[in-house]
mmCIF file of C-alpha atoms in Angstrom:
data_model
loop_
_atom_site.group_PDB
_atom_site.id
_atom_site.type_symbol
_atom_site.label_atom_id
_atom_site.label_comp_id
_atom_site.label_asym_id
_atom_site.label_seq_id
_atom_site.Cartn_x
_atom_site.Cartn_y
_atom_site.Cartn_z
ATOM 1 C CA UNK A 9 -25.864 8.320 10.486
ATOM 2 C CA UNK A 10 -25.796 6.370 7.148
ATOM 3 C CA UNK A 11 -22.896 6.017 4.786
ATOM 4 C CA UNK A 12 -24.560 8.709 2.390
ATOM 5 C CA UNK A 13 -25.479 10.575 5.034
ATOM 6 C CA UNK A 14 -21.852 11.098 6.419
ATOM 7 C CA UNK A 15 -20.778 11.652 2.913
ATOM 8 C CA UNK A 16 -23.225 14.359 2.406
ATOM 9 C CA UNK A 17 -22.727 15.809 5.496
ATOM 10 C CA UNK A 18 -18.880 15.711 4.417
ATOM 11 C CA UNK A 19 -19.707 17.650 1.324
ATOM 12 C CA UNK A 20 -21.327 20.187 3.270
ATOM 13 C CA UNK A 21 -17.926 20.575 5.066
ATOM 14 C CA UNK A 22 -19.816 19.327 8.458
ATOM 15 C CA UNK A 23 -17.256 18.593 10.945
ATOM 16 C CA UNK A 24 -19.331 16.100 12.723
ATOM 17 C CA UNK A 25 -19.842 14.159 9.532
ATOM 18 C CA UNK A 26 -16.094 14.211 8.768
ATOM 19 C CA UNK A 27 -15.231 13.363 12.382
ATOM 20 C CA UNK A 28 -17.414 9.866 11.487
ATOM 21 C CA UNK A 29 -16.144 9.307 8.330
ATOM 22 C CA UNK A 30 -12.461 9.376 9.803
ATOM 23 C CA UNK A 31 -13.420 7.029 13.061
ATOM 24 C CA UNK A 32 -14.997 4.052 10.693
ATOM 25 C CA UNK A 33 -12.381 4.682 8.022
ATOM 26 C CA UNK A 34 -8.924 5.584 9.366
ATOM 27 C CA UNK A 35 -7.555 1.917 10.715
ATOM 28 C CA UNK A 36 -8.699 0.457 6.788
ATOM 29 C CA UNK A 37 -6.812 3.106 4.901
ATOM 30 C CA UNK A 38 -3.791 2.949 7.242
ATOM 31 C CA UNK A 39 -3.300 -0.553 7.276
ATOM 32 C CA UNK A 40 -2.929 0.083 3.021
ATOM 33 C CA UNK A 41 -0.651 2.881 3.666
ATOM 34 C CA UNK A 42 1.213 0.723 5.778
ATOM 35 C CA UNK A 43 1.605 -1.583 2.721
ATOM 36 C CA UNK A 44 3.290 1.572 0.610
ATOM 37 C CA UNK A 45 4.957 3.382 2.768
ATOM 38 C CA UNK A 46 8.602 2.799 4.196
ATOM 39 C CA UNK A 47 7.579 3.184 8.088
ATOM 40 C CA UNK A 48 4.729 3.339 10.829
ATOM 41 C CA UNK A 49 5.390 6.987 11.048
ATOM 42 C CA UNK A 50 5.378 7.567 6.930
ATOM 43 C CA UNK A 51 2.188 5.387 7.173
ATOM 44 C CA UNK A 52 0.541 7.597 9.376
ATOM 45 C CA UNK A 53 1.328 11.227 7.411
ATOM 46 C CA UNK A 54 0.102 9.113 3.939
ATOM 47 C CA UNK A 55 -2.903 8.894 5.861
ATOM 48 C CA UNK A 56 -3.700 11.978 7.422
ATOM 49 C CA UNK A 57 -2.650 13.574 3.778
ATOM 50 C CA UNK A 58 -5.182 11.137 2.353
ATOM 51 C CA UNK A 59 -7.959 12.527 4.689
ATOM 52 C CA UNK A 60 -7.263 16.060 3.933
ATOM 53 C CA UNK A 61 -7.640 15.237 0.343
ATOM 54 C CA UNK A 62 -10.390 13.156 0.737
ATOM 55 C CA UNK A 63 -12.228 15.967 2.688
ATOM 56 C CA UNK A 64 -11.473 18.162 -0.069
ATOM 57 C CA UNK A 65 -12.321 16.260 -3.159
ATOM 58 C CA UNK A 66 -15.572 14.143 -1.937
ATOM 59 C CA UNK A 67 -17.459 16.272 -4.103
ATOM 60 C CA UNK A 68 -15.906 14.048 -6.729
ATOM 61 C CA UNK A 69 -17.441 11.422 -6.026
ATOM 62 C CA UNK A 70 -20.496 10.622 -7.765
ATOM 63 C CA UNK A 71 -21.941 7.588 -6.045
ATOM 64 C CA UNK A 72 -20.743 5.552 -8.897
ATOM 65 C CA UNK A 73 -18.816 2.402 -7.655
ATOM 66 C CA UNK A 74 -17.088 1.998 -4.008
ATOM 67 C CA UNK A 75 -16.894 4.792 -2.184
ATOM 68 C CA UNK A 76 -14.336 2.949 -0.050
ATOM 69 C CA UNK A 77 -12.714 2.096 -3.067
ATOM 70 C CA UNK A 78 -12.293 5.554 -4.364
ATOM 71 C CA UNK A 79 -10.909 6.498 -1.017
ATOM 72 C CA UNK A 80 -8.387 3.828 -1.200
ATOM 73 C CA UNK A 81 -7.122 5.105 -4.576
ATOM 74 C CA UNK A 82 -6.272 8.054 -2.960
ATOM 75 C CA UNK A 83 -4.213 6.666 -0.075
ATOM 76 C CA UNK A 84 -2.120 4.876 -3.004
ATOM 77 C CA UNK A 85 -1.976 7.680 -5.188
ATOM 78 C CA UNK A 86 -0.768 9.825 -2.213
ATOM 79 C CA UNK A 87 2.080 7.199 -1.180
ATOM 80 C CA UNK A 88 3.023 6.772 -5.302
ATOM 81 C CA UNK A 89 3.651 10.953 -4.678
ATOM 82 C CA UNK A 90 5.165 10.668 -2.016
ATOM 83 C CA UNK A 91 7.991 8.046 -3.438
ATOM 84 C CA UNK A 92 8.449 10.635 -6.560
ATOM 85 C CA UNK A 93 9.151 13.878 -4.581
ATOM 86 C CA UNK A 94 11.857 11.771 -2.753
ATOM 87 C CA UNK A 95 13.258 9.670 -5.705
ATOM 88 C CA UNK A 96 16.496 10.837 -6.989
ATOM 89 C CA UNK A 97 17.739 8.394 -9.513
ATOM 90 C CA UNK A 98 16.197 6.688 -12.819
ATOM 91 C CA UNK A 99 15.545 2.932 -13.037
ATOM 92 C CA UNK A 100 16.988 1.269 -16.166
ATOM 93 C CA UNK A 101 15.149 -1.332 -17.686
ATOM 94 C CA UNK A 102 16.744 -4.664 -16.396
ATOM 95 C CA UNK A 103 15.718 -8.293 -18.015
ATOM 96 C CA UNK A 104 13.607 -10.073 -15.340
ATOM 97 C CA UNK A 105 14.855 -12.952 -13.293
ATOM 98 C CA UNK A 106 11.169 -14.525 -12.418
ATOM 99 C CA UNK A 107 11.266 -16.119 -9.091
ATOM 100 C CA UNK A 108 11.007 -20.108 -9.293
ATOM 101 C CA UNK A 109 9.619 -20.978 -5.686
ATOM 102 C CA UNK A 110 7.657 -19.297 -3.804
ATOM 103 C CA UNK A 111 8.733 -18.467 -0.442
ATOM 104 C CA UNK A 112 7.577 -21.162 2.257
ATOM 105 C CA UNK A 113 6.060 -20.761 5.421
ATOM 106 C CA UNK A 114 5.825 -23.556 7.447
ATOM 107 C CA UNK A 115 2.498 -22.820 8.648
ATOM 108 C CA UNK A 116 1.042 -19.685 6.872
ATOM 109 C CA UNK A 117 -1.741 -19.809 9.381
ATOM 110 C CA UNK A 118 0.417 -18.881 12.248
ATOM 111 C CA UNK A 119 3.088 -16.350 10.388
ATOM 112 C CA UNK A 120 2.597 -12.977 11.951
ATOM 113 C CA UNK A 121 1.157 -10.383 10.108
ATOM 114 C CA UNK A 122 3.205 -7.948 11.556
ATOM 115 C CA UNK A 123 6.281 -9.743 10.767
ATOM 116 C CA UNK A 124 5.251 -10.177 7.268
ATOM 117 C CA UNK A 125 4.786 -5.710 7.308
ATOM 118 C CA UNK A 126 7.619 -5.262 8.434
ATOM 119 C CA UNK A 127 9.590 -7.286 5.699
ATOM 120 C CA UNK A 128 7.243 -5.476 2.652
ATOM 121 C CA UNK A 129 8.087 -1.926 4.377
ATOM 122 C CA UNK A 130 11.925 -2.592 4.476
ATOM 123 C CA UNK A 131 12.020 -3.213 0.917
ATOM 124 C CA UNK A 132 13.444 -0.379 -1.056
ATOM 125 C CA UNK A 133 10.847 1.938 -2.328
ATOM 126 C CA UNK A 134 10.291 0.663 -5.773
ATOM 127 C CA UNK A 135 10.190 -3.022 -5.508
ATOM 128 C CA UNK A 136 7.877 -2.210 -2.456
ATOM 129 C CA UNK A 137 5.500 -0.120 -4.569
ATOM 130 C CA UNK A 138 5.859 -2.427 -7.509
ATOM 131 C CA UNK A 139 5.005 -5.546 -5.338
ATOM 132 C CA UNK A 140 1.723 -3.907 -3.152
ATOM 133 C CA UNK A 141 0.251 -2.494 -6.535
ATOM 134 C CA UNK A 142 1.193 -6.207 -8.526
ATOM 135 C CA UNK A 143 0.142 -8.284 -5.537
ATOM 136 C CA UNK A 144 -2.344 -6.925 -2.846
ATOM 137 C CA UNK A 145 -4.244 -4.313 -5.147
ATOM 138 C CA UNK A 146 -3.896 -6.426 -8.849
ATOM 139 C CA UNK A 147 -2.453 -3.525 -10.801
ATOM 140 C CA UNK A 148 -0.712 -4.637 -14.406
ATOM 141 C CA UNK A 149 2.479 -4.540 -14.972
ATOM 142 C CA UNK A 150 1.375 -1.770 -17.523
ATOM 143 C CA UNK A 151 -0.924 0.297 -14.971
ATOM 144 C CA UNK A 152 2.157 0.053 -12.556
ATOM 145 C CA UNK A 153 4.944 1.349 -15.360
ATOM 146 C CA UNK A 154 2.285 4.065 -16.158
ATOM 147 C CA UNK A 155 1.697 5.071 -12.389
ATOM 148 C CA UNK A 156 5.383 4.982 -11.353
ATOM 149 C CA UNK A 157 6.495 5.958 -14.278
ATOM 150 C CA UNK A 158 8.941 3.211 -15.571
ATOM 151 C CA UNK A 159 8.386 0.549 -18.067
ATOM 152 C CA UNK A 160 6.625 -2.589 -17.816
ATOM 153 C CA UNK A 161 10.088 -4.651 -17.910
ATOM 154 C CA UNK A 162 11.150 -2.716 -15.053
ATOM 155 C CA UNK A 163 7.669 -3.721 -12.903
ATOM 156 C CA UNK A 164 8.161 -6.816 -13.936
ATOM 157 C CA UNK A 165 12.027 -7.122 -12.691
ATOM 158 C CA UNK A 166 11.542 -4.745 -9.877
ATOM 159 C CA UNK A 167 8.509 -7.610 -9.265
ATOM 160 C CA UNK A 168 10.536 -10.616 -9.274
ATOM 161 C CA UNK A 169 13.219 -8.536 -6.593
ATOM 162 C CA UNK A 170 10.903 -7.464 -4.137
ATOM 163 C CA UNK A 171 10.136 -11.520 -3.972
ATOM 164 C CA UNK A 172 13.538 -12.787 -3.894
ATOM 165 C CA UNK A 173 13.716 -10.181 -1.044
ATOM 166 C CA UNK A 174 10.610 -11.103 0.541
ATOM 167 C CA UNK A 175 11.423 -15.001 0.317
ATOM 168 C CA UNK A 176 15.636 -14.545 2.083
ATOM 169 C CA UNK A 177 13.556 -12.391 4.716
ATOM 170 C CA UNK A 178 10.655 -15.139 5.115
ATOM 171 C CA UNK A 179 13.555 -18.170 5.167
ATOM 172 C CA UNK A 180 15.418 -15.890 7.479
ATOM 173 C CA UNK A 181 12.284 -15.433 10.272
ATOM 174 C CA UNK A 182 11.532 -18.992 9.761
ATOM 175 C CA UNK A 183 14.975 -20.091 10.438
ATOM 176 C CA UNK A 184 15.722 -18.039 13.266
ATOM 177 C CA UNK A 185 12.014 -18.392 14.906
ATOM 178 C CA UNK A 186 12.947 -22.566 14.034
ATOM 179 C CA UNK A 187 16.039 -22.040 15.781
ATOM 180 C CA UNK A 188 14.943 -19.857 18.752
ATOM 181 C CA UNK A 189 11.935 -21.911 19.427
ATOM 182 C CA UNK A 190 10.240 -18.536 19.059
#
């Protein structure tokens, strides 16, 4: 069975074809939930909620651009909901402090992936949401305030945080894995 053919079978509401489309899709789209979402177990609910919606609004699709790609818009919009039924404060607008140095890694080939997860998912929600839609998915700083709902000077500070995080939890590992001979 054939992309199209799965995706027609989906839009028939055939179990078999949605069965397929979840076994060659699922580990992609949670791996990018992973990337929005505060925990492995958040992760896995943003994607099982994606599937249900996916499921429901394939007849959407039109065959026009990625299909993966459209399915991947979902997972983020899902996690982007998910961080506004649960946020209870407003962000003010906060001048920018843009991050000099990047952080280093001795040897990026050999940094684990995991590791690296784990710091983006223990940032607080917005400068995690802020960085995965700025960095790994190439959002604008004015598709991000629009999304999320703040302006672009906040993506842009709430940018530069999740870095300054990102590079005292990089020198951190480093340090202690330096240290440890780990």
């Amino acid at each position: 069975m054939d992309l199209n053919q799965i995706i027609h079978g989906c839009k028939n509401y055939n179990p078999n074809a949605q069965k397929r489309l979840f076994e060659i899709y699922s580990k992609t789209l949670f791996h990018l939930s992973l990337k929005y979402c505060r925990s492995f177990a958040d992760a896995q609910d943003n994607t099982q909620d994606s599937f249900i919606t996916i499921y429901h609004k394939i007849h959407q699709f039109r065959g026009k651009g990625s299909f993966e790609g459209w399915m991947k818009r979902i997972v983020i919009n899902h996690a982007i909901d998910r961080y506004r039924a649960e946020i209870k404060t407003v962000t003010e607008d906060v001048p920018a402090v843009w991050l000099t140095e990047e952080p280093e890694i001795e040897d990026p080939e050999t940094f684990p992936m995991e590791a690296l997860i784990r710091m983006i998912q223990e940032l607080p929600d917005q400068y995690r949401l802020v960085f995965s839609l700025y960095e790994m998915e190439h959002y604008s700083h004015a598709e991000i305030g629009s999304l999320l709902q703040i302006s672009e000077g906040t993506s842009r500070s709430n940018l530069s945080r999740a870095k300054q995080l990102l590079k005292s939890k990089i020198e951190q590992f480093s340090l202690h894995h330096k240290n440890h001979g780990t």
